[in-house]
Amino acid sequence: MYAQARQENFPVAARVLPPRYRRHLLALYAFARMVDDIGDDGPTGPAPGSGSATPRNSASQRLRRLDEVSRNLDKVFSSTPPAEEIYRDLAATVRECGLPREPFERLVEANRHDQVVHRCPTFDDLLRYCTLSADPVGRLVLGVFGVDTAHRRVLSDRVCSALQVLEHCQDVAQDARAGRIYLPTEDMERFGVTEPDLLAPRANTAVRALVGFQTQRALRLLDEGAPLVDSLSGSARLAVAGYVAGGRATAHALAAAGFDVLTATPRPTRARTLLEFGRLLAAGGAR
């Protein structure tokens, strides 16, 4: 799992960051990926390297594993971190960057939430979920670069919530198959979208309109948070510009697919991400 996190694509800027920042970001991303994997537990299917099906763990089993993560965080924030590489690296990052525990616990709590709550009645409910599942990552990144201020946290939360909403737009089909729907219920009713519509092989007009609506909402959030780029310099500026560029490129990919997120998952191209990255560095957060 940790090796897999190392192989995932970083935002374009991360590839040119100094090694100490890449190391700390990898430690954060590996932890967040591990917690998400526990919370999601993967779909039922063949285990890697075997031909036999492996059932999903029950919600109660996943909750017990998340409780274990919290106990390991106790050790990370003490003088005796767990022996596992992922926790050793995380403990080093916490110590060297002076990171607080709360954002890590929020990430764990987001996955506890996923075990018992499978629908978002309103967009405000979705944003409240983002305060657990997405915003803590941005705050930790600010801490890694030593640029954490109250004003920047507000902007970072906007960016991270936008990225989370865009990810939910991309993953509508996958989430629906897992029994989770993050598209707000009130918006589904407004656009005339039913839950079976989200399990169809192709998105109908109503689903496309709904996903387009959520994408525009995410872009507004992203634009509200993009001035964070202008408030930074050096490596921190490059990293945050990479995140914002990735979000804008994802929105472009969703639009290019006609907001059909059921036939295939729209993914941003590297070329588009680089284009958005260059625009951000040239103009700051402005569009």
PDB file of C-alpha atoms in Angstrom:
ATOM      1  CA  MET A   1       0.000   0.000   0.000  1.00  0.00           C
ATOM      2  CA  TYR A   2       2.801   2.414   0.960  1.00  0.00           C
ATOM      3  CA  ALA A   3       4.710   1.529  -2.206  1.00  0.00           C
ATOM      4  CA  GLN A   4       1.563   2.183  -4.219  1.00  0.00           C
ATOM      5  CA  ALA A   5       1.246   5.653  -2.683  1.00  0.00           C
ATOM      6  CA  ARG A   6       4.827   6.368  -3.714  1.00  0.00           C
ATOM      7  CA  GLN A   7       3.980   5.516  -7.322  1.00  0.00           C
ATOM      8  CA  GLU A   8       0.874   7.691  -7.594  1.00  0.00           C
ATOM      9  CA  ASN A   9       1.061  10.795  -9.751  1.00  0.00           C
ATOM     10  CA  PHE A  10       1.956  13.930  -7.867  1.00  0.00           C
ATOM     11  CA  PRO A  11       0.742  17.331  -8.960  1.00  0.00           C
ATOM     12  CA  VAL A  12       3.016  18.594 -11.676  1.00  0.00           C
ATOM     13  CA  ALA A  13       4.908  20.940  -9.302  1.00  0.00           C
ATOM     14  CA  ALA A  14       5.799  18.195  -6.830  1.00  0.00           C
ATOM     15  CA  ARG A  15       8.330  16.737  -9.260  1.00  0.00           C
ATOM     16  CA  VAL A  16      10.508  19.838  -9.011  1.00  0.00           C
ATOM     17  CA  LEU A  17      10.236  20.371  -5.261  1.00  0.00           C
ATOM     18  CA  PRO A  18      13.321  19.917  -3.052  1.00  0.00           C
ATOM     19  CA  PRO A  19      13.665  16.356  -1.714  1.00  0.00           C
ATOM     20  CA  ARG A  20      12.796  17.275   1.878  1.00  0.00           C
ATOM     21  CA  TYR A  21       9.386  18.582   0.793  1.00  0.00           C
ATOM     22  CA  ARG A  22       8.713  15.599  -1.452  1.00  0.00           C
ATOM     23  CA  ARG A  23       9.574  13.281   1.424  1.00  0.00           C
ATOM     24  CA  HIS A  24       7.158  14.991   3.793  1.00  0.00           C
ATOM     25  CA  LEU A  25       4.366  15.170   1.220  1.00  0.00           C
ATOM     26  CA  LEU A  26       4.820  11.481   0.423  1.00  0.00           C
ATOM     27  CA  ALA A  27       4.462  10.662   4.128  1.00  0.00           C
ATOM     28  CA  LEU A  28       1.223  12.653   4.332  1.00  0.00           C
ATOM     29  CA  TYR A  29      -0.228  11.195   1.129  1.00  0.00           C
ATOM     30  CA  ALA A  30       0.695   7.639   2.138  1.00  0.00           C
ATOM     31  CA  PHE A  31      -1.127   8.043   5.448  1.00  0.00           C
ATOM     32  CA  ALA A  32      -4.192   9.587   3.808  1.00  0.00           C
ATOM     33  CA  ARG A  33      -4.249   6.832   1.170  1.00  0.00           C
ATOM     34  CA  MET A  34      -3.977   4.136   3.830  1.00  0.00           C
ATOM     35  CA  VAL A  35      -6.885   5.571   5.825  1.00  0.00           C
ATOM     36  CA  ASP A  36      -9.016   5.884   2.665  1.00  0.00           C
ATOM     37  CA  ASP A  37      -8.216   2.292   1.708  1.00  0.00           C
ATOM     38  CA  ILE A  38      -9.345   1.095   5.128  1.00  0.00           C
ATOM     39  CA  GLY A  39     -12.539   3.126   4.887  1.00  0.00           C
ATOM     40  CA  ASP A  40     -13.300   1.998   1.337  1.00  0.00           C
ATOM     41  CA  ASP A  41     -11.959  -1.532   1.705  1.00  0.00           C
ATOM     42  CA  GLY A  42     -12.051  -1.918  -2.071  1.00  0.00           C
ATOM     43  CA  PRO A  43     -14.799  -3.606  -4.084  1.00  0.00           C
ATOM     44  CA  THR A  44     -15.489  -7.300  -3.767  1.00  0.00           C
ATOM     45  CA  GLY A  45     -13.335  -9.166  -6.239  1.00  0.00           C
ATOM     46  CA  PRO A  46     -10.205 -11.257  -6.728  1.00  0.00           C
ATOM     47  CA  ALA A  47      -7.424 -10.617  -4.259  1.00  0.00           C
ATOM     48  CA  PRO A  48      -4.178  -9.435  -5.879  1.00  0.00           C
ATOM     49  CA  GLY A  49      -2.234 -12.417  -7.128  1.00  0.00           C
ATOM     50  CA  SER A  50      -5.053 -14.889  -6.551  1.00  0.00           C
ATOM     51  CA  GLY A  51      -8.033 -16.182  -8.450  1.00  0.00           C
ATOM     52  CA  SER A  52     -10.405 -16.223  -5.509  1.00  0.00           C
ATOM     53  CA  ALA A  53     -12.891 -13.540  -4.527  1.00  0.00           C
ATOM     54  CA  THR A  54     -12.398 -11.650  -1.283  1.00  0.00           C
ATOM     55  CA  PRO A  55     -15.462 -10.210   0.436  1.00  0.00           C
ATOM     56  CA  ARG A  56     -15.507  -6.689   1.745  1.00  0.00           C
ATOM     57  CA  ASN A  57     -14.976  -6.282   5.457  1.00  0.00           C
ATOM     58  CA  SER A  58     -18.070  -5.234   7.366  1.00  0.00           C
ATOM     59  CA  ALA A  59     -18.516  -1.638   8.514  1.00  0.00           C
ATOM     60  CA  SER A  60     -17.818  -2.738  12.083  1.00  0.00           C
ATOM     61  CA  GLN A  61     -14.545  -4.336  10.994  1.00  0.00           C
ATOM     62  CA  ARG A  62     -13.530  -1.200   9.138  1.00  0.00           C
ATOM     63  CA  LEU A  63     -14.377   0.910  12.197  1.00  0.00           C
ATOM     64  CA  ARG A  64     -12.163  -1.307  14.358  1.00  0.00           C
ATOM     65  CA  ARG A  65      -9.295  -0.854  11.899  1.00  0.00           C
ATOM     66  CA  LEU A  66      -9.809   2.910  11.948  1.00  0.00           C
ATOM     67  CA  ASP A  67      -9.709   2.812  15.755  1.00  0.00           C
ATOM     68  CA  GLU A  68      -6.369   1.057  15.412  1.00  0.00           C
ATOM     69  CA  VAL A  69      -5.117   3.901  13.206  1.00  0.00           C
ATOM     70  CA  SER A  70      -6.056   6.366  15.962  1.00  0.00           C
ATOM     71  CA  ARG A  71      -4.121   4.285  18.489  1.00  0.00           C
ATOM     72  CA  ASN A  72      -1.125   4.324  16.153  1.00  0.00           C
ATOM     73  CA  LEU A  73      -1.431   8.108  15.947  1.00  0.00           C
ATOM     74  CA  ASP A  74      -1.057   8.121  19.743  1.00  0.00           C
ATOM     75  CA  LYS A  75       2.320   6.506  19.187  1.00  0.00           C
ATOM     76  CA  VAL A  76       3.238   8.801  16.285  1.00  0.00           C
ATOM     77  CA  PHE A  77       2.750  11.778  18.564  1.00  0.00           C
ATOM     78  CA  SER A  78       4.707  10.138  21.381  1.00  0.00           C
ATOM     79  CA  SER A  79       8.353   9.139  21.507  1.00  0.00           C
ATOM     80  CA  THR A  80       7.669   5.571  20.335  1.00  0.00           C
ATOM     81  CA  PRO A  81       6.125   5.482  16.825  1.00  0.00           C
ATOM     82  CA  PRO A  82       4.945   2.128  15.440  1.00  0.00           C
ATOM     83  CA  ALA A  83       7.487  -0.005  13.623  1.00  0.00           C
ATOM     84  CA  GLU A  84       5.693   0.163  10.253  1.00  0.00           C
ATOM     85  CA  GLU A  85       7.464   2.313   7.666  1.00  0.00           C
ATOM     86  CA  ILE A  86       4.399   4.444   6.975  1.00  0.00           C
ATOM     87  CA  TYR A  87       4.148   5.485  10.629  1.00  0.00           C
ATOM     88  CA  ARG A  88       7.906   5.930  11.074  1.00  0.00           C
ATOM     89  CA  ASP A  89       8.005   8.312   8.123  1.00  0.00           C
ATOM     90  CA  LEU A  90       4.888  10.108   9.334  1.00  0.00           C
ATOM     91  CA  ALA A  91       6.393  10.541  12.803  1.00  0.00           C
ATOM     92  CA  ALA A  92       9.515  12.091  11.260  1.00  0.00           C
ATOM     93  CA  THR A  93       7.380  14.515   9.241  1.00  0.00           C
ATOM     94  CA  VAL A  94       5.258  15.432  12.271  1.00  0.00           C
ATOM     95  CA  ARG A  95       8.388  16.057  14.333  1.00  0.00           C
ATOM     96  CA  GLU A  96      10.378  17.989  11.727  1.00  0.00           C
ATOM     97  CA  CYS A  97       7.446  20.154  10.568  1.00  0.00           C
ATOM     98  CA  GLY A  98       5.737  20.581  13.932  1.00  0.00           C
ATOM     99  CA  LEU A  99       2.387  19.310  12.591  1.00  0.00           C
ATOM    100  CA  PRO A 100      -0.667  19.102  14.883  1.00  0.00           C
ATOM    101  CA  ARG A 101      -2.651  15.918  15.430  1.00  0.00           C
ATOM    102  CA  GLU A 102      -6.144  17.269  14.698  1.00  0.00           C
ATOM    103  CA  PRO A 103      -5.952  17.168  10.864  1.00  0.00           C
ATOM    104  CA  PHE A 104      -4.885  13.512  10.955  1.00  0.00           C
ATOM    105  CA  GLU A 105      -7.777  12.627  13.236  1.00  0.00           C
ATOM    106  CA  ARG A 106     -10.172  14.446  10.907  1.00  0.00           C
ATOM    107  CA  LEU A 107      -9.066  12.194   8.054  1.00  0.00           C
ATOM    108  CA  VAL A 108      -9.777   9.155  10.198  1.00  0.00           C
ATOM    109  CA  GLU A 109     -13.139  10.593  11.226  1.00  0.00           C
ATOM    110  CA  ALA A 110     -14.096  11.138   7.569  1.00  0.00           C
ATOM    111  CA  ASN A 111     -13.742   7.428   6.980  1.00  0.00           C
ATOM    112  CA  ARG A 112     -15.701   6.612  10.128  1.00  0.00           C
ATOM    113  CA  HIS A 113     -18.421   8.872   8.722  1.00  0.00           C
ATOM    114  CA  ASP A 114     -18.411   6.869   5.481  1.00  0.00           C
ATOM    115  CA  GLN A 115     -19.295   3.688   7.367  1.00  0.00           C
ATOM    116  CA  VAL A 116     -22.586   5.052   8.666  1.00  0.00           C
ATOM    117  CA  VAL A 117     -23.607   7.928   6.343  1.00  0.00           C
ATOM    118  CA  HIS A 118     -24.028   7.151   2.642  1.00  0.00           C
ATOM    119  CA  ARG A 119     -25.952  10.169   1.325  1.00  0.00           C
ATOM    120  CA  CYS A 120     -25.514  13.981   1.414  1.00  0.00           C
ATOM    121  CA  PRO A 121     -28.910  15.704   1.684  1.00  0.00           C
ATOM    122  CA  THR A 122     -27.561  19.154   0.695  1.00  0.00           C
ATOM    123  CA  PHE A 123     -24.454  20.769  -0.753  1.00  0.00           C
ATOM    124  CA  ASP A 124     -23.750  22.261   2.671  1.00  0.00           C
ATOM    125  CA  ASP A 125     -23.699  18.724   4.054  1.00  0.00           C
ATOM    126  CA  LEU A 126     -21.180  17.775   1.381  1.00  0.00           C
ATOM    127  CA  LEU A 127     -18.986  20.743   2.304  1.00  0.00           C
ATOM    128  CA  ARG A 128     -19.157  19.759   5.981  1.00  0.00           C
ATOM    129  CA  TYR A 129     -17.926  16.320   4.955  1.00  0.00           C
ATOM    130  CA  CYS A 130     -15.067  18.006   3.077  1.00  0.00           C
ATOM    131  CA  THR A 131     -13.928  19.644   6.341  1.00  0.00           C
ATOM    132  CA  LEU A 132     -13.072  16.104   7.442  1.00  0.00           C
ATOM    133  CA  SER A 133     -12.042  14.398   4.207  1.00  0.00           C
ATOM    134  CA  ALA A 134     -10.197  17.096   2.236  1.00  0.00           C
ATOM    135  CA  ASP A 135      -9.483  20.350   4.073  1.00  0.00           C
ATOM    136  CA  PRO A 136      -7.118  18.741   6.639  1.00  0.00           C
ATOM    137  CA  VAL A 137      -4.744  17.689   3.858  1.00  0.00           C
ATOM    138  CA  GLY A 138      -4.354  21.287   2.672  1.00  0.00           C
ATOM    139  CA  ARG A 139      -3.703  22.489   6.203  1.00  0.00           C
ATOM    140  CA  LEU A 140      -1.041  19.834   6.664  1.00  0.00           C
ATOM    141  CA  VAL A 141       0.596  20.859   3.386  1.00  0.00           C
ATOM    142  CA  LEU A 142       0.734  24.466   4.611  1.00  0.00           C
ATOM    143  CA  GLY A 143       2.411  23.144   7.758  1.00  0.00           C
ATOM    144  CA  VAL A 144       5.006  21.228   5.765  1.00  0.00           C
ATOM    145  CA  PHE A 145       6.033  24.439   4.012  1.00  0.00           C
ATOM    146  CA  GLY A 146       5.884  26.510   7.209  1.00  0.00           C
ATOM    147  CA  VAL A 147       3.307  28.930   5.746  1.00  0.00           C
ATOM    148  CA  ASP A 148       0.268  28.086   7.869  1.00  0.00           C
ATOM    149  CA  THR A 149      -1.732  31.212   8.775  1.00  0.00           C
ATOM    150  CA  ALA A 150      -5.417  31.730   9.567  1.00  0.00           C
ATOM    151  CA  HIS A 151      -6.042  33.544   6.275  1.00  0.00           C
ATOM    152  CA  ARG A 152      -4.250  30.911   4.212  1.00  0.00           C
ATOM    153  CA  ARG A 153      -6.185  28.131   5.930  1.00  0.00           C
ATOM    154  CA  VAL A 154      -9.454  29.707   4.749  1.00  0.00           C
ATOM    155  CA  LEU A 155      -8.204  29.827   1.147  1.00  0.00           C
ATOM    156  CA  SER A 156      -6.719  26.350   1.365  1.00  0.00           C
ATOM    157  CA  ASP A 157     -10.041  24.953   2.605  1.00  0.00           C
ATOM    158  CA  ARG A 158     -11.757  26.373  -0.480  1.00  0.00           C
ATOM    159  CA  VAL A 159      -9.216  24.735  -2.777  1.00  0.00           C
ATOM    160  CA  CYS A 160      -9.361  21.371  -1.026  1.00  0.00           C
ATOM    161  CA  SER A 161     -13.158  21.291  -0.867  1.00  0.00           C
ATOM    162  CA  ALA A 162     -13.268  22.095  -4.580  1.00  0.00           C
ATOM    163  CA  LEU A 163     -10.857  19.265  -5.360  1.00  0.00           C
ATOM    164  CA  GLN A 164     -12.956  16.864  -3.286  1.00  0.00           C
ATOM    165  CA  VAL A 165     -16.187  17.851  -5.054  1.00  0.00           C
ATOM    166  CA  LEU A 166     -14.485  17.373  -8.420  1.00  0.00           C
ATOM    167  CA  GLU A 167     -13.259  13.943  -7.356  1.00  0.00           C
ATOM    168  CA  HIS A 168     -16.781  12.992  -6.316  1.00  0.00           C
ATOM    169  CA  CYS A 169     -17.986  14.103  -9.754  1.00  0.00           C
ATOM    170  CA  GLN A 170     -15.385  11.880 -11.404  1.00  0.00           C
ATOM    171  CA  ASP A 171     -16.208   8.886  -9.200  1.00  0.00           C
ATOM    172  CA  VAL A 172     -20.023   8.950  -9.339  1.00  0.00           C
ATOM    173  CA  ALA A 173     -20.253   5.469 -10.857  1.00  0.00           C
ATOM    174  CA  GLN A 174     -17.660   3.893  -8.566  1.00  0.00           C
ATOM    175  CA  ASP A 175     -19.232   5.431  -5.459  1.00  0.00           C
ATOM    176  CA  ALA A 176     -22.753   4.423  -6.497  1.00  0.00           C
ATOM    177  CA  ARG A 177     -21.663   0.818  -6.988  1.00  0.00           C
ATOM    178  CA  ALA A 178     -20.235   0.921  -3.451  1.00  0.00           C
ATOM    179  CA  GLY A 179     -23.571   2.199  -2.139  1.00  0.00           C
ATOM    180  CA  ARG A 180     -22.430   5.789  -1.572  1.00  0.00           C
ATOM    181  CA  ILE A 181     -23.817   8.854  -3.305  1.00  0.00           C
ATOM    182  CA  TYR A 182     -22.087  12.157  -2.675  1.00  0.00           C
ATOM    183  CA  LEU A 183     -24.169  14.146  -5.155  1.00  0.00           C
ATOM    184  CA  PRO A 184     -26.548  16.145  -2.919  1.00  0.00           C
ATOM    185  CA  THR A 185     -29.985  14.552  -2.692  1.00  0.00           C
ATOM    186  CA  GLU A 186     -31.765  17.900  -3.080  1.00  0.00           C
ATOM    187  CA  ASP A 187     -29.886  18.520  -6.336  1.00  0.00           C
ATOM    188  CA  MET A 188     -30.683  15.061  -7.646  1.00  0.00           C
ATOM    189  CA  GLU A 189     -34.356  15.794  -7.051  1.00  0.00           C
ATOM    190  CA  ARG A 190     -34.022  19.219  -8.665  1.00  0.00           C
ATOM    191  CA  PHE A 191     -32.512  17.736 -11.841  1.00  0.00           C
ATOM    192  CA  GLY A 192     -34.755  14.684 -11.864  1.00  0.00           C
ATOM    193  CA  VAL A 193     -31.942  12.178 -11.282  1.00  0.00           C
ATOM    194  CA  THR A 194     -32.726   8.879  -9.583  1.00  0.00           C
ATOM    195  CA  GLU A 195     -30.269   6.549  -7.885  1.00  0.00           C
ATOM    196  CA  PRO A 196     -30.691   3.853 -10.600  1.00  0.00           C
ATOM    197  CA  ASP A 197     -29.677   6.521 -13.154  1.00  0.00           C
ATOM    198  CA  LEU A 198     -26.221   6.571 -11.529  1.00  0.00           C
ATOM    199  CA  LEU A 199     -25.770   2.847 -12.160  1.00  0.00           C
ATOM    200  CA  ALA A 200     -26.557   3.042 -15.876  1.00  0.00           C
ATOM    201  CA  PRO A 201     -23.811   2.330 -18.460  1.00  0.00           C
ATOM    202  CA  ARG A 202     -24.120   5.860 -19.863  1.00  0.00           C
ATOM    203  CA  ALA A 203     -25.156   9.156 -18.279  1.00  0.00           C
ATOM    204  CA  ASN A 204     -28.491  10.511 -19.421  1.00  0.00           C
ATOM    205  CA  THR A 205     -29.174  14.210 -19.969  1.00  0.00           C
ATOM    206  CA  ALA A 206     -30.308  14.766 -16.375  1.00  0.00           C
ATOM    207  CA  VAL A 207     -27.169  13.167 -14.900  1.00  0.00           C
ATOM    208  CA  ARG A 208     -24.943  15.204 -17.205  1.00  0.00           C
ATOM    209  CA  ALA A 209     -26.707  18.422 -16.180  1.00  0.00           C
ATOM    210  CA  LEU A 210     -26.350  17.563 -12.513  1.00  0.00           C
ATOM    211  CA  VAL A 211     -22.645  16.754 -12.801  1.00  0.00           C
ATOM    212  CA  GLY A 212     -22.094  19.940 -14.795  1.00  0.00           C
ATOM    213  CA  PHE A 213     -23.838  21.919 -12.058  1.00  0.00           C
ATOM    214  CA  GLN A 214     -21.626  20.409  -9.349  1.00  0.00           C
ATOM    215  CA  THR A 215     -18.522  21.016 -11.477  1.00  0.00           C
ATOM    216  CA  GLN A 216     -19.386  24.709 -11.768  1.00  0.00           C
ATOM    217  CA  ARG A 217     -19.855  24.873  -8.014  1.00  0.00           C
ATOM    218  CA  ALA A 218     -16.438  23.327  -7.535  1.00  0.00           C
ATOM    219  CA  LEU A 219     -14.861  25.794  -9.964  1.00  0.00           C
ATOM    220  CA  ARG A 220     -16.324  28.699  -8.000  1.00  0.00           C
ATOM    221  CA  LEU A 221     -14.802  27.309  -4.812  1.00  0.00           C
ATOM    222  CA  LEU A 222     -11.489  26.806  -6.604  1.00  0.00           C
ATOM    223  CA  ASP A 223     -11.514  30.399  -7.850  1.00  0.00           C
ATOM    224  CA  GLU A 224     -12.263  31.646  -4.322  1.00  0.00           C
ATOM    225  CA  GLY A 225      -9.257  29.760  -2.976  1.00  0.00           C
ATOM    226  CA  ALA A 226      -6.856  30.396  -5.874  1.00  0.00           C
ATOM    227  CA  PRO A 227      -5.523  33.707  -4.417  1.00  0.00           C
ATOM    228  CA  LEU A 228      -3.632  31.418  -2.034  1.00  0.00           C
ATOM    229  CA  VAL A 229      -1.119  30.997  -4.878  1.00  0.00           C
ATOM    230  CA  ASP A 230      -0.332  34.725  -4.900  1.00  0.00           C
ATOM    231  CA  SER A 231       0.174  34.759  -1.129  1.00  0.00           C
ATOM    232  CA  LEU A 232       3.042  32.272  -1.387  1.00  0.00           C
ATOM    233  CA  SER A 233       6.526  32.134  -2.828  1.00  0.00           C
ATOM    234  CA  GLY A 234       9.127  29.532  -3.645  1.00  0.00           C
ATOM    235  CA  SER A 235       8.334  25.842  -3.241  1.00  0.00           C
ATOM    236  CA  ALA A 236       5.034  26.473  -1.470  1.00  0.00           C
ATOM    237  CA  ARG A 237       3.806  28.547  -4.394  1.00  0.00           C
ATOM    238  CA  LEU A 238       4.783  25.839  -6.877  1.00  0.00           C
ATOM    239  CA  ALA A 239       3.040  23.111  -4.890  1.00  0.00           C
ATOM    240  CA  VAL A 240      -0.220  24.989  -4.374  1.00  0.00           C
ATOM    241  CA  ALA A 241      -0.277  26.131  -8.001  1.00  0.00           C
ATOM    242  CA  GLY A 242       0.016  22.453  -8.932  1.00  0.00           C
ATOM    243  CA  TYR A 243      -3.039  21.560  -6.873  1.00  0.00           C
ATOM    244  CA  VAL A 244      -5.150  24.380  -8.279  1.00  0.00           C
ATOM    245  CA  ALA A 245      -3.984  23.587 -11.828  1.00  0.00           C
ATOM    246  CA  GLY A 246      -4.930  19.948 -11.320  1.00  0.00           C
ATOM    247  CA  GLY A 247      -8.406  20.996 -10.228  1.00  0.00           C
ATOM    248  CA  ARG A 248      -8.946  23.253 -13.212  1.00  0.00           C
ATOM    249  CA  ALA A 249      -7.661  20.561 -15.560  1.00  0.00           C
ATOM    250  CA  THR A 250     -10.048  18.045 -13.978  1.00  0.00           C
ATOM    251  CA  ALA A 251     -12.992  20.400 -14.504  1.00  0.00           C
ATOM    252  CA  HIS A 252     -11.917  20.763 -18.142  1.00  0.00           C
ATOM    253  CA  ALA A 253     -11.796  16.966 -18.516  1.00  0.00           C
ATOM    254  CA  LEU A 254     -15.302  16.627 -17.085  1.00  0.00           C
ATOM    255  CA  ALA A 255     -16.611  19.230 -19.527  1.00  0.00           C
ATOM    256  CA  ALA A 256     -14.756  17.643 -22.460  1.00  0.00           C
ATOM    257  CA  ALA A 257     -16.502  14.360 -21.645  1.00  0.00           C
ATOM    258  CA  GLY A 258     -19.860  16.090 -21.773  1.00  0.00           C
ATOM    259  CA  PHE A 259     -20.130  15.370 -18.016  1.00  0.00           C
ATOM    260  CA  ASP A 260     -20.756  11.700 -18.787  1.00  0.00           C
ATOM    261  CA  VAL A 261     -19.031  10.182 -15.746  1.00  0.00           C
ATOM    262  CA  LEU A 262     -20.665   6.764 -16.147  1.00  0.00           C
ATOM    263  CA  THR A 263     -19.207   5.559 -19.444  1.00  0.00           C
ATOM    264  CA  ALA A 264     -15.649   6.226 -18.222  1.00  0.00           C
ATOM    265  CA  THR A 265     -13.919   8.340 -15.586  1.00  0.00           C
ATOM    266  CA  PRO A 266     -12.785  11.666 -17.087  1.00  0.00           C
ATOM    267  CA  ARG A 267      -9.120  12.292 -16.236  1.00  0.00           C
ATOM    268  CA  PRO A 268      -7.121  15.484 -16.837  1.00  0.00           C
ATOM    269  CA  THR A 269      -4.347  15.305 -19.378  1.00  0.00           C
ATOM    270  CA  ARG A 270      -0.811  16.229 -18.408  1.00  0.00           C
ATOM    271  CA  ALA A 271      -0.760  18.829 -21.182  1.00  0.00           C
ATOM    272  CA  ARG A 272      -3.860  20.573 -19.822  1.00  0.00           C
ATOM    273  CA  THR A 273      -2.508  20.476 -16.265  1.00  0.00           C
ATOM    274  CA  LEU A 274       0.758  22.036 -17.417  1.00  0.00           C
ATOM    275  CA  LEU A 275      -1.162  24.711 -19.294  1.00  0.00           C
ATOM    276  CA  GLU A 276      -3.193  25.612 -16.199  1.00  0.00           C
ATOM    277  CA  PHE A 277      -0.031  25.492 -14.070  1.00  0.00           C
ATOM    278  CA  GLY A 278       1.751  27.951 -16.347  1.00  0.00           C
ATOM    279  CA  ARG A 279      -1.243  30.285 -16.358  1.00  0.00           C
ATOM    280  CA  LEU A 280      -1.367  30.280 -12.555  1.00  0.00           C
ATOM    281  CA  LEU A 281       2.317  31.075 -12.173  1.00  0.00           C
ATOM    282  CA  ALA A 282       2.021  33.869 -14.710  1.00  0.00           C
ATOM    283  CA  ALA A 283      -1.157  35.426 -13.308  1.00  0.00           C
ATOM    284  CA  GLY A 284      -1.349  34.203  -9.710  1.00  0.00           C
ATOM    285  CA  GLY A 285      -4.778  32.987  -8.709  1.00  0.00           C
ATOM    286  CA  ALA A 286      -6.645  35.136 -11.252  1.00  0.00           C
ATOM    287  CA  ARG A 287      -8.392  33.543 -14.219  1.00  0.00           C
TER     288      ARG A 287
END
